[in-house]
């Protein structure tokens, strides 16, 4: 009787995966991250299977729907955005904490088309995703309030300005069609110079968008406040 291969510690749901199945799952996730990052979420499961070098049947056994694959690829990315915001809030310099957060987030969104579609456009809907996306705005509000209280950030800046800035910067990265994907770094420097408080700053004459409008445009759902 042939000896069974040891089972992997990787799991799909509650069922342990055998080592070869776990390897296939990791190959699919790596391929999906690459394909979604370059081409966005419009690609098919067949496209991902081809890039991973696995059969279509293997793909559908591991991930029966594209929604399941998108969730597996990007849930960790969304959790990392919140961790980045928490680190920024803990930075001793409120301005530098805000800058670090914006730089990290912009790099991720500009260099990963799939993540941009998930975070900025709400191209995938599930309870964990919606909670993570909606939960970022309170962090942005806290980062902005902290930087303003330190006197380093213009008083007119609101949390609703940040998603609009991120959309602008992602568009700048896509404008070069892959020839200068890092060009967003030039434009975030320009934006940061405009955000910083200076004694001779002329007032901004156009009001910011409301948080409610930004949430509607992005399809955001704020998490319910904790019960007492």
Backbone as a ProteinNet text record, in pm:
[ID]
protein_1_A
[PRIMARY]
XXXXXXXXXXXXXXXXXXXXXXXXXXXXXXXXXXXXXXXXXXXXXXXXXXXXXXXXXXXXXXXXXXXXXXXXXXXXXXXXXXXXXXXXXXXXXXXXXXXXXXXXXXXXXXXXXXXXXXXXXXXXXXXXXXXXXXXXXXXXXXXXXXXXXXXXXXXXXXXXXXXXXXXXXXXXXXXXXXXXXXXXXXXXXXXXXXXXXXXXXXXXXXXXXXXXXXXXXXXXXXXXXXXX
[TERTIARY]
85.2	0	88.3	62	147.3	131.4	243.9	242.6	182	95.8	33.8	132.1	121.6	206.3	159.9	253.7	213	123.8	32.7	-56.4	11.9	-21.9	32.7	-42.7	22.7	-44.1	-131.5	-116.6	-204.7	-345.2	-442.2	-580.9	-664.9	-764.6	-866.9	-996.1	-1051.3	-1160.8	-1108.8	-1173.1	-1131.8	-1059.2	-1042	-986.8	-838.1	-751.7	-608.5	-580.5	-485	-447.5	-323.7	-323.6	-202.6	-94.6	28.9	141.1	132.7	97.4	89.6	-24.1	-136.7	-249	-212.1	-138.8	-96.6	-0.6	88.3	181.5	104.9	4.9	-76.2	-149.5	-201.5	-272.7	-179.1	-57.9	37.5	78.7	93.5	125.5	13.5	-110	-224.4	-229.1	-208.6	-213.4	-103.2	17.4	127.9	96.7	46.9	13	-98.9	-199	-310.8	-263.3	-175.4	-123.3	-51.8	25.4	97.9	1.4	-92.8	-185.7	-281.3	-338.4	-426.7	-350	-225.8	-146.3	-119.8	-94.3	-62.8	-186.9	-290.8	-403.7	-535.3	-539.7	-663.5	-751.9	-871.1	-959.5	-1044.4	-1027.4	-1106.8	-1059.4	-942.2	-892.5	-980	-974.8	-1056.2	-975.1	-1045	-976.1	-891.6	-936.3	-858.1	-725.4	-729.1	-605	-507.1	-558.6	-473.4	-418	-502	-456.6	-343.7	-357.8	-253.1	-123.2	-132	-11.1	52.5	-29.6	21.3	76	41.4	86.3	12.1	-115.2	-197.1	-318.3	-380.8	-500.2	-619.8	-716.2	-836.6	-910.1	-909.7	-975.3	-912.2	-779.4	-709.5	-746.8	-753	-791.5	-927.9	-1027.6	-1163.6	-1181.7	-1097.1	-1103.6	-1056.2	-952.2	-897.1	-980.6	-1024.7	-1099.9	-1216.6	-1333	-1446.8	-1501.2	-1472.7	-1518.7	-1404.8	-1414.1	-1313.2	-1319.5	-1440.5	-1454.9	-1374.1	-1373.9	-1297	-1147.9	-1102.3	-960.8	-920.9	-1003.1	-973.9	-964.3	-1056.8	-1054.9	-927.9	-888.2	-767.1	-642.7	-639.2	-521.3	-511.7	-624.4	-617.6	-658.8	-712.2	-750.2	-630.2	-515.8	-397.6	-352	-363.2	-323.4	-406.2	-535.8	-621.3	-589	-558.9	-519	-389.6	-298.9	-172	-191.7	-296.1	-322.7	-357.8	-435.4	-471.8	-349.4	-265.5	-143.1	-53.7	-45.3	34.8	-19.5	-152.8	-214	-186.1	-190.8	-162.2	-17.2	75.5	215.5	233.9	161.2	171	121	14.1	-39	56.8	140.6	236.1	366.3	384.1	509	520.1	637.7	651.5	630.8	653.8	633.2	502.2	396.2	266.4	272.9	351	362.1	429.5	540.4	612.5	529.9	451.7	363	263	204.8	109.5	178.1	296.5	370.5	403.8	452.7	488.4	367.4	253	132	92.5	94.5	55.5	152.3	281.1	379.7	360.1	340.9	322.7	195.6	86.7	-39.8	-34.5	24.2	29.8	114.6	226.1	310.9	232	159.6	82	-24.9	-98	-208.2	-158.3	-46.5	5.9	68.7	125.4	199.7	117.4	-4.9	-88	-228.2	-255.1	-383.5	-501.1	-483.8	-591.5	-624.1	-520.3	-542.4	-610	-569.3	-633.4	-782.4	-819.9	-960.3	-1037.5	-973.5	-1039.2	-1059.1	-952.8	-957.5	-1032.9	-999.8	-1052	-1185.6	-1207.9	-1327.2	-1430.3	-1396.3	-1492	-1529.1	-1429	-1457.3	-1483	-1472.3	-1503.1	-1578	-1682.3	-1764.7	-1774.3	-1735.2	-1755.3	-1745.8	-1800.3	-1804	-1665.3	-1565	-1432.3	-1371.9	-1391.9	-1337.5	-1403.2	-1536	-1606.6	-1570.3	-1553.4	-1513.2	-1375.1	-1282.5	-1145.3	-1140.1	-1211.6	-1209.9	-1273.8	-1391.1	-1459.4	-1385.9	-1310.3	-1238.4	-1118	-1076.9	-959	-989.3	-1111.4	-1141.3	-1124	-1167.1	-1141	-991.7	-908.9	-764	-714.4	-764.1	-724.3	-763.8	-883.5	-928.6	-835.8	-795.3	-706.8	-568.3	-515.2	-383.9	-386.6	-492.1	-503.3	-520.5	-606.4	-628.4	-498.7	-423.6	-297.3	-196.5	-185.2	-91.1	-134.6	-264.2	-313.8	-290.6	-312.3	-290	-144.2	-53.8	88.7	128.2	34.6	62.6	136.2	145.1	222.8	137.2	7.6	-82.6	-187.2	-214.4	-313.7	-445.8	-507.3	-631.5	-746.9	-739.6	-851.9	-856.1	-747.6	-740	-834.8	-907.5	-998.8	-964.9	-1018.3	-994.1	-1045.7	-1151.6	-1208.6	-1115.7	-1016	-920	-825.7	-800.8	-697.6	-735.4	-857.5	-891.3	-883.1	-922.2	-913.8	-767.4	-679.9	-537.3	-483.7	-525.9	-478.8	-522.2	-643	-690.7	-607.4	-574.1	-491.6	-354.6	-294.7	-160	-158.1	-260.5	-268.7	-283.6	-362.2	-377.1	-244.1	-164.8	-33	56.4	50.5	132	91	-39.9	-87.8	-65.9	-49.5	-37.7	80.6	190.5	310.9	304.9	195.6	176	295.5	340.2	445.9	587.2	605.1	740.2	800.6	720.4	766.7	665.2	653.6	551.3	576.7	699.8	731.5	705.9	648.8	631.6	541.2	457.5	371.3	452.4	578.7	661.4	686.3	698.7	715.4	590.7	475.6	351.9	307.2	347.1	313.8	399.7	521.8	603.5	536.9	482.2	412.5	290.4	213.7	95.2	131.5	235.6	276.6	320.6	388.5	426	302.4	197	73.6	-3.5	14.3	-56.7	6.3	134.4	205.7	167.4	148	109.5	228.4	205.4	306.9	239.3	313.7	252.1	191.5	249.8	202.2	107.7	52.9	-38.9	-165.4	-199.3	-330.6	-438.3	-554.8	-660.3	-709.8	-753.1	-814.9	-957.5	-995.1	-1124.1	-1234.2	-1196.8	-1296.8	-1309.2	-1428.3	-1443.1	-1414.9	-1375.3	-1349.9	-1481.1	-1473.2	-1590.7	-1629.5	-1755.1	-1797.6	-1756.3	-1736.1	-1705.7	-1816.8	-1941.4	-2054.9	-2048.2	-2012.7	-2004.1	-1889.7	-1774.5	-1661.2	-1698.7	-1765.5	-1806.4	-1903.2	-1994.2	-2088	-2015.4	-1923.5	-1850.9	-1767.3	-1704.3	-1617.3	-1692.8	-1822.7	-1900	-1858.6	-1818.3	-1767.2	-1880.5	-1858.2	-1948.5	-1864.4	-1891.4	-1816.9	-1858.3	-1763.6	-1801.9	-1887	-1981.3	-2068.1	-1985.1	-2017.7	-1942.2	-1959.7	-1857.6	-1869	-1980	-2049	-2156.2	-2096.6	-2160.3	-2115.1	-2140.1
-120	0	124.3	216.6	334.1	421.2	479	568.5	702.4	755.1	883.2	996	1100.2	1217.7	1290.6	1347.9	1423.7	1540.8	1576.2	1687.3	1818.2	1919.4	2052.9	2118.6	2211.6	2289.9	2397.1	2425.9	2522	2465.4	2554.8	2510.6	2591.6	2527.8	2594.3	2567.8	2669.7	2646.5	2571.7	2461.1	2380.8	2254.1	2233.5	2108.3	2122.8	2042	2051.3	2013.5	2081	2051.5	1963.4	1866.2	1787.1	1878.1	1832.3	1918.1	1966.2	1876.9	1918.6	2017.3	1998	2091	2227.1	2225.6	2352.4	2426.8	2352.2	2416.1	2480.6	2408.7	2465.2	2590.4	2587.6	2703.9	2825.2	2805	2914.5	2965.5	2874.7	2916.8	3001.8	2961.6	3037.3	3175.5	3183.1	3311.6	3404.7	3350.9	3432.8	3483.4	3393.3	3432.9	3536.4	3517.1	3611	3748.6	3752.3	3881.4	3953.2	3879.8	3940.6	3987.9	3902	3935.5	4047.2	4037.9	4144.6	4275.9	4267.2	4387.9	4459.2	4383.7	4443.8	4482.5	4396.2	4411.6	4445.7	4442.2	4472	4349.5	4371.1	4260.2	4209.9	4267.3	4223	4088.4	4042.4	3914.5	3800.3	3689.7	3573.5	3472.9	3378	3269.5	3188.2	3175.4	3104.1	3175.9	3309.8	3386.7	3358	3355	3330.1	3188.5	3091.5	2952.1	2938.1	3004.2	2997.5	3056.9	3171	3234.9	3149.8	3078.2	2994.5	2861.9	2825.6	2697.3	2578.9	2601.1	2491.5	2474.4	2358.7	2332.5	2410.7	2430.1	2503.5	2430.1	2298.3	2220.3	2243.4	2247.7	2276.5	2413.5	2511.4	2646.7	2647	2583.9	2590.5	2505.6	2404.5	2329.7	2416	2494.5	2578.5	2705.3	2765.1	2890.8	2881.2	2840.5	2817.4	2944.8	3061.8	3187.8	3289.5	3389.4	3495	3574.5	3589.6	3662.2	3596.6	3463	3391.6	3415.8	3419.2	3442.1	3585.5	3683.1	3823.2	3842	3782.8	3796.1	3736.5	3618.6	3555.1	3637.3	3704	3781.1	3911.7	3980.8	4119.4	4142.4	4042.5	4064.6	4109.6	4045.3	4082	4224.1	4263.4	4398.9	4503.7	4478.7	4574.9	4581.3	4466.6	4467	4544.5	4534.7	4607.2	4757.7	4804.5	4948.2	5001.2	4923.3	4966.7	4965.5	4864.1	4859.3	4978.4	5015.9	5131.4	5259	5272	5389.9	5393.9	5279.3	5273.5	5313.2	5267.1	5306	5455.6	5511.7	5655	5735.8	5690.6	5760.6	5754.7	5651.5	5636.5	5712.3	5767.4	5838.2	5963.6	5989.7	6107.6	6240.8	6244.5	6365.9	6350.2	6423.8	6405.9	6427.3	6524	6547.8	6430.2	6383.1	6272.9	6145.4	6125.6	6009.2	6012.8	6129.7	6144.8	6122.3	6181.3	6164.5	6018.1	5948.5	5806.8	5725.3	5752.4	5678.4	5704.5	5831.5	5865.7	5805.5	5806.8	5750.2	5599.7	5531.4	5385.9	5349.9	5418.3	5387.4	5419.3	5533	5571.3	5472.9	5429.1	5330.8	5203.4	5155.1	5032.2	5049.4	5160.5	5180.8	5210.2	5283.2	5318.2	5197.9	5107.2	4994.6	4867.2	4868	4747.6	4786.1	4761.5	4803.5	4733.7	4606.2	4532.8	4589	4619.3	4676.9	4813	4891.6	5020.9	5003.8	4905.3	4884.1	4838.4	4757.7	4710.6	4824.8	4903.4	5007.5	5130.9	5179.6	5308.2	5297	5187	5176.7	5079.3	5008.3	4913.2	4804.1	4755.8	4657.5	4517.5	4499.7	4369.6	4396.8	4323	4347.9	4221.4	4233.8	4130	4197.7	4136.9	4202.6	4238.4	4147.1	4186	4301.3	4300.9	4408.2	4541	4541	4665.9	4721.3	4633.3	4677.8	4740.8	4677.2	4729.1	4861.7	4871.6	4995.5	5110.3	5085.6	5189.5	5228.7	5135	5162.9	5251.6	5278.7	5363.5	5511.8	5555.7	5698.2	5753.1	5681.4	5733.1	5748.9	5659.7	5674.3	5800.2	5822.6	5942.7	6068.7	6066.8	6181.8	6206.3	6098.6	6112.9	6162	6110.4	6154.3	6301.9	6344.3	6483.9	6575.8	6537.6	6619.7	6635.7	6527.6	6530.9	6624.5	6615.4	6700.8	6847.1	6870.1	7008.9	7065.9	6984.7	7031.3	7067.2	7003.1	7034	7159.8	7213.9	7333.9	7309.2	7181.4	7149.4	7124.5	7106.7	7076.2	7186.6	7227.3	7332.7	7298.5	7400.9	7380.1	7339.8	7374.8	7345.8	7200	7125	6987.2	6897.7	6812.5	6717.6	6575.6	6479	6338.4	6305.7	6373.7	6345.4	6389.4	6474.1	6514	6399.6	6309.6	6207.5	6108.1	6049.9	5959.5	6027.1	6155.7	6227.3	6240.6	6272.7	6280.3	6146.2	6037.9	5905	5872.8	5911.9	5887.3	5966.3	6090.8	6173.3	6110.6	6064	6008.2	5876.2	5794.5	5669.4	5698	5801.3	5839.3	5886.2	5958	6002.4	5882.5	5780.3	5660.4	5587.8	5584.9	5514.9	5595.7	5725.9	5814	5775.7	5730.3	5699.1	5561	5486.6	5354.3	5261.5	5262	5171.4	5220.9	5335	5384.7	5454	5523.1	5587.3	5561.9	5438	5408.1	5477.4	5528.5	5595.7	5745.8	5796.5	5941.3	5999.6	5915.4	5963.2	6026.4	5982	6037.2	6186.9	6231.1	6374.9	6451.4	6395.5	6468.2	6462.2	6357.7	6358.6	6461.6	6485.7	6591.7	6728.2	6750.5	6876.4	6889.3	6780.9	6784.6	6805.7	6738.9	6755.5	6898.7	6959.7	7100.8	7188.2	7153.1	7229.9	7204.4	7085.5	7051.7	7115.6	7143.2	7189.6	7333.5	7357.3	7490.2	7585.8	7703.8	7809.3	7942.8	8034.9	8162.5	8239.9	8226.2	8307.1	8230.1	8116.8	8039.3	8118.8	8133.7	8191.4	8087.8	8130.5	8034.5	7959.9	7836.8	7759.6	7811	7833.6	7896	7796.8	7671.2	7570	7471.4	7449.9	7358.6	7214.3	7135.4	6993.5	6919	6796.7	6711.1	6669.6	6639.7	6587.5	6441	6395.2	6254.1	6166.5	6212.8	6133.6	6112.9	6218.1	6205	6111.7	6125	6036.8	5891.6	5868.7	5731.7	5677.1	5761.9	5716.9	5684.5	5771.7	5752	5624.7	5600.7	5484	5358.6	5371.8	5256.8	5210.2	5305	5269.3	5250.2	5159.1	5138.4	5147	5246.2	5257.4	5144.3	5086.8	4984.7	5046.1	4967.4	5016.1	5045	5151.6	5181.6	5070.9	5046.5	4939	4966.9	4863.6	4879.2	4892.3	4973.2	4990.5	4862.5
0	0	0	-91	-102.4	20.7	62	177.9	139.3	226.4	199.3	225.5	144.1	165.2	289.9	365.1	483	444.6	536.2	510.4	543.9	467.5	492.8	606.4	672.3	775.4	714.6	581.2	516	513.2	526.8	529.6	433.3	379	299.3	372.9	441.2	532.5	652.2	687.4	801.8	759.1	629.7	580.3	551	616.9	587.6	442.2	380.9	243.1	241	150.8	130.1	72.8	83.2	47	-97.5	-192	-332.2	-353.7	-283.2	-295.7	-237.7	-125.8	-64.9	-156.9	-223.4	-317.6	-432.1	-484.5	-593	-547.1	-425.3	-373.7	-365.4	-316.2	-306.2	-444.5	-540.1	-677.3	-734.9	-708	-758.4	-693.6	-562.3	-493.5	-543.5	-563.2	-613.4	-754.2	-838.7	-976.3	-977.1	-891.7	-886.4	-842.2	-743.4	-697.2	-811.2	-890.4	-1002.2	-1111.4	-1147.3	-1256.5	-1215.2	-1095.3	-1047.8	-1034.4	-988.5	-970.9	-1102.4	-1209.9	-1339.6	-1417.5	-1412.8	-1504.5	-1436.9	-1305.3	-1235.1	-1220	-1167.7	-1132.4	-1248.3	-1366.9	-1481.3	-1536.2	-1496.3	-1547.2	-1497.2	-1567.7	-1532.3	-1452	-1392	-1321.8	-1419.4	-1542.3	-1643.3	-1668.5	-1671.5	-1688.9	-1575.8	-1454.1	-1337.6	-1342.1	-1378	-1386	-1487.2	-1601.7	-1704.7	-1652.7	-1583.2	-1530.4	-1420.9	-1344.7	-1236.4	-1287	-1410.8	-1464.3	-1405.7	-1370.8	-1318.7	-1408.5	-1397.7	-1476.8	-1425.3	-1513.8	-1474.5	-1363.2	-1369.1	-1264.5	-1128.5	-1125.7	-1000.3	-947.6	-1037.8	-998	-930.6	-995	-943.1	-817.8	-797.5	-671.9	-555.3	-579.4	-472.1	-452.4	-563.7	-558.1	-655.8	-608.1	-699.3	-763.4	-705	-762.9	-760	-846.4	-846	-716	-661.3	-535.3	-424.8	-421.5	-319.2	-338	-462	-489.5	-454.2	-493.4	-461.7	-311.3	-238.9	-92.5	-34	-81.8	-29.8	-59.2	-174.8	-213.5	-136.1	-115.9	-69.2	75.6	143.7	283.8	368	346.9	424.2	390.8	264.5	225.2	298.5	310.9	378.8	528	586.7	727.9	747.2	650.7	659.6	651.2	579.2	573.1	712.3	786.5	920.4	1012.1	999.5	1079.7	1049.2	922.2	882.4	945.9	950.7	1012.1	1162	1226.6	1369.9	1398.1	1315.1	1330.6	1309.8	1212.3	1185	1304.7	1367.7	1484.1	1603.2	1606.3	1716.5	1691.2	1570.8	1539.2	1626.1	1683.2	1770.5	1698.8	1567.5	1488.8	1410.8	1446	1378.8	1227.8	1182.4	1038.1	969.3	1025.1	961.7	964.4	1070.7	1074.9	961.7	936.9	826.7	692.4	675.4	549.8	526	628	612.8	569.3	631.5	596.3	451.1	410.1	273	171.6	200.8	108.3	92.8	204.7	199.8	123.8	156.1	91.1	-57.8	-93.5	-234.3	-314.3	-257.3	-325.8	-354.1	-254.3	-272.6	-380.2	-375.3	-469.4	-609.9	-621.8	-753.6	-822.6	-744.9	-802.6	-812.3	-759.5	-759.1	-804.6	-931.3	-989.2	-922	-890.8	-825.2	-688.1	-609.4	-477.8	-489	-588.8	-611.3	-636.8	-716.8	-747.5	-623.8	-539.9	-418.1	-319.2	-295.4	-192.1	-239	-358.7	-404.1	-475.9	-546.3	-630	-575.4	-468	-412.8	-509.6	-586	-690.5	-637.1	-507	-447.1	-318.3	-295.7	-177.2	-92.3	33.8	132.6	268.2	368.7	500.1	551.9	547.2	595.9	515.5	383.3	300.1	334.6	345.4	371.9	509.2	607	740.5	736.1	664.9	657.4	581.8	471	392.2	469.4	524	599.1	725.4	782.3	905.7	888	764.3	742.7	763.5	733.8	745	886.8	991.6	1126.2	1155.2	1101.2	1119.4	1047.9	926.8	854.1	931.6	987.8	1066.6	1185.4	1251.6	1367.8	1326.5	1214.8	1166.9	1128.9	1063.3	1020.3	1141	1233.5	1352.5	1431.7	1442.8	1517.1	1449.8	1317.1	1243.9	1249.1	1245.7	1255.3	1394.7	1497.1	1634.2	1658.1	1583.3	1597.9	1520.9	1442.1	1364.3	1234.8	1190.2	1070.7	946.8	964.9	853.3	842	719.1	696	763.8	822.3	896.8	805.9	675.6	585.3	540.3	560.1	509.7	589.7	518.3	582.6	537.8	611.1	576.1	437.1	394.6	262.4	149.6	178.9	75.5	37.9	131	109.2	-0.3	-0.3	-111.6	-247.8	-255.8	-383.7	-425.3	-330.2	-359.9	-407.6	-341.8	-380.5	-523.8	-557.8	-694.5	-794.9	-761.8	-849.5	-869.9	-761.1	-768.3	-844.4	-825.7	-901.9	-1050.5	-1084	-1224.6	-1282.3	-1203.3	-1250.2	-1278.9	-1192.5	-1213.7	-1341.2	-1370.4	-1489.6	-1617.3	-1603.8	-1719.3	-1808.4	-1748	-1826.9	-1890.4	-1866.7	-1927.9	-1902.3	-1777.7	-1737	-1759.1	-1826.7	-1854	-1733	-1656.2	-1532.8	-1421.5	-1375.5	-1274.4	-1141.7	-1122.2	-996.7	-1001.6	-1109.5	-1124.5	-1016.5	-954.1	-845.8	-734	-718	-609.8	-630.3	-753.5	-779.8	-737.6	-772	-747.2	-601.7	-531.1	-388.8	-315	-364.2	-305.2	-324.8	-444.3	-470.7	-379.4	-366.3	-282.1	-135.3	-89.2	50.3	78.2	-17.7	-1.3	11.6	-60.4	-51.8	76.7	135.8	258.6	382.4	375.2	494.4	529	657.4	705.4	701.1	642.1	639.1	671.5	730.6	770.8	654.8	534.5	422	330.1	374.1	290.1	259.8	133.2	103.1	135.5	176.5	211.1	87	107.7	-0.2	-20	-144.1	-171.6	-206.4	-235.8	-270.2	-154.4	-102.8	11.4	-28.7	70.6	46.5	30.3	-20.6	-26.9	114.1	133.2	263	274.7	398.7	419.7	362.9	377.7	329.6	178.7	104.4	-40.1	-79.7	-14.1	-43.4	-16	95.6	128.9	24.4	-23.7	-127.5	-257.3	-298.3	-423.5	-418.1	-303.1	-288.8	-247.4	-221.9	-176.5	-38.7	46.2	178.4	277.7	369.5	482	608	689.6	815.1	908.7	982.8	1081.1	1190	1241.8	1348	1473.2	1547.2	1669.7	1772.1	1854.8	1953.4	2053.9	2097.9	2195.8	2335.7	2418.3	2557.1	2636.5
[MASK]
++++++++++++++++++++++++++++++++++++++++++++++++++++++++++++++++++++++++++++++++++++++++++++++++++++++++++++++++++++++++++++++++++++++++++++++++++++++++++++++++++++++++++++++++++++++++++++++++++++++++++++++++++++++++++++++++++++

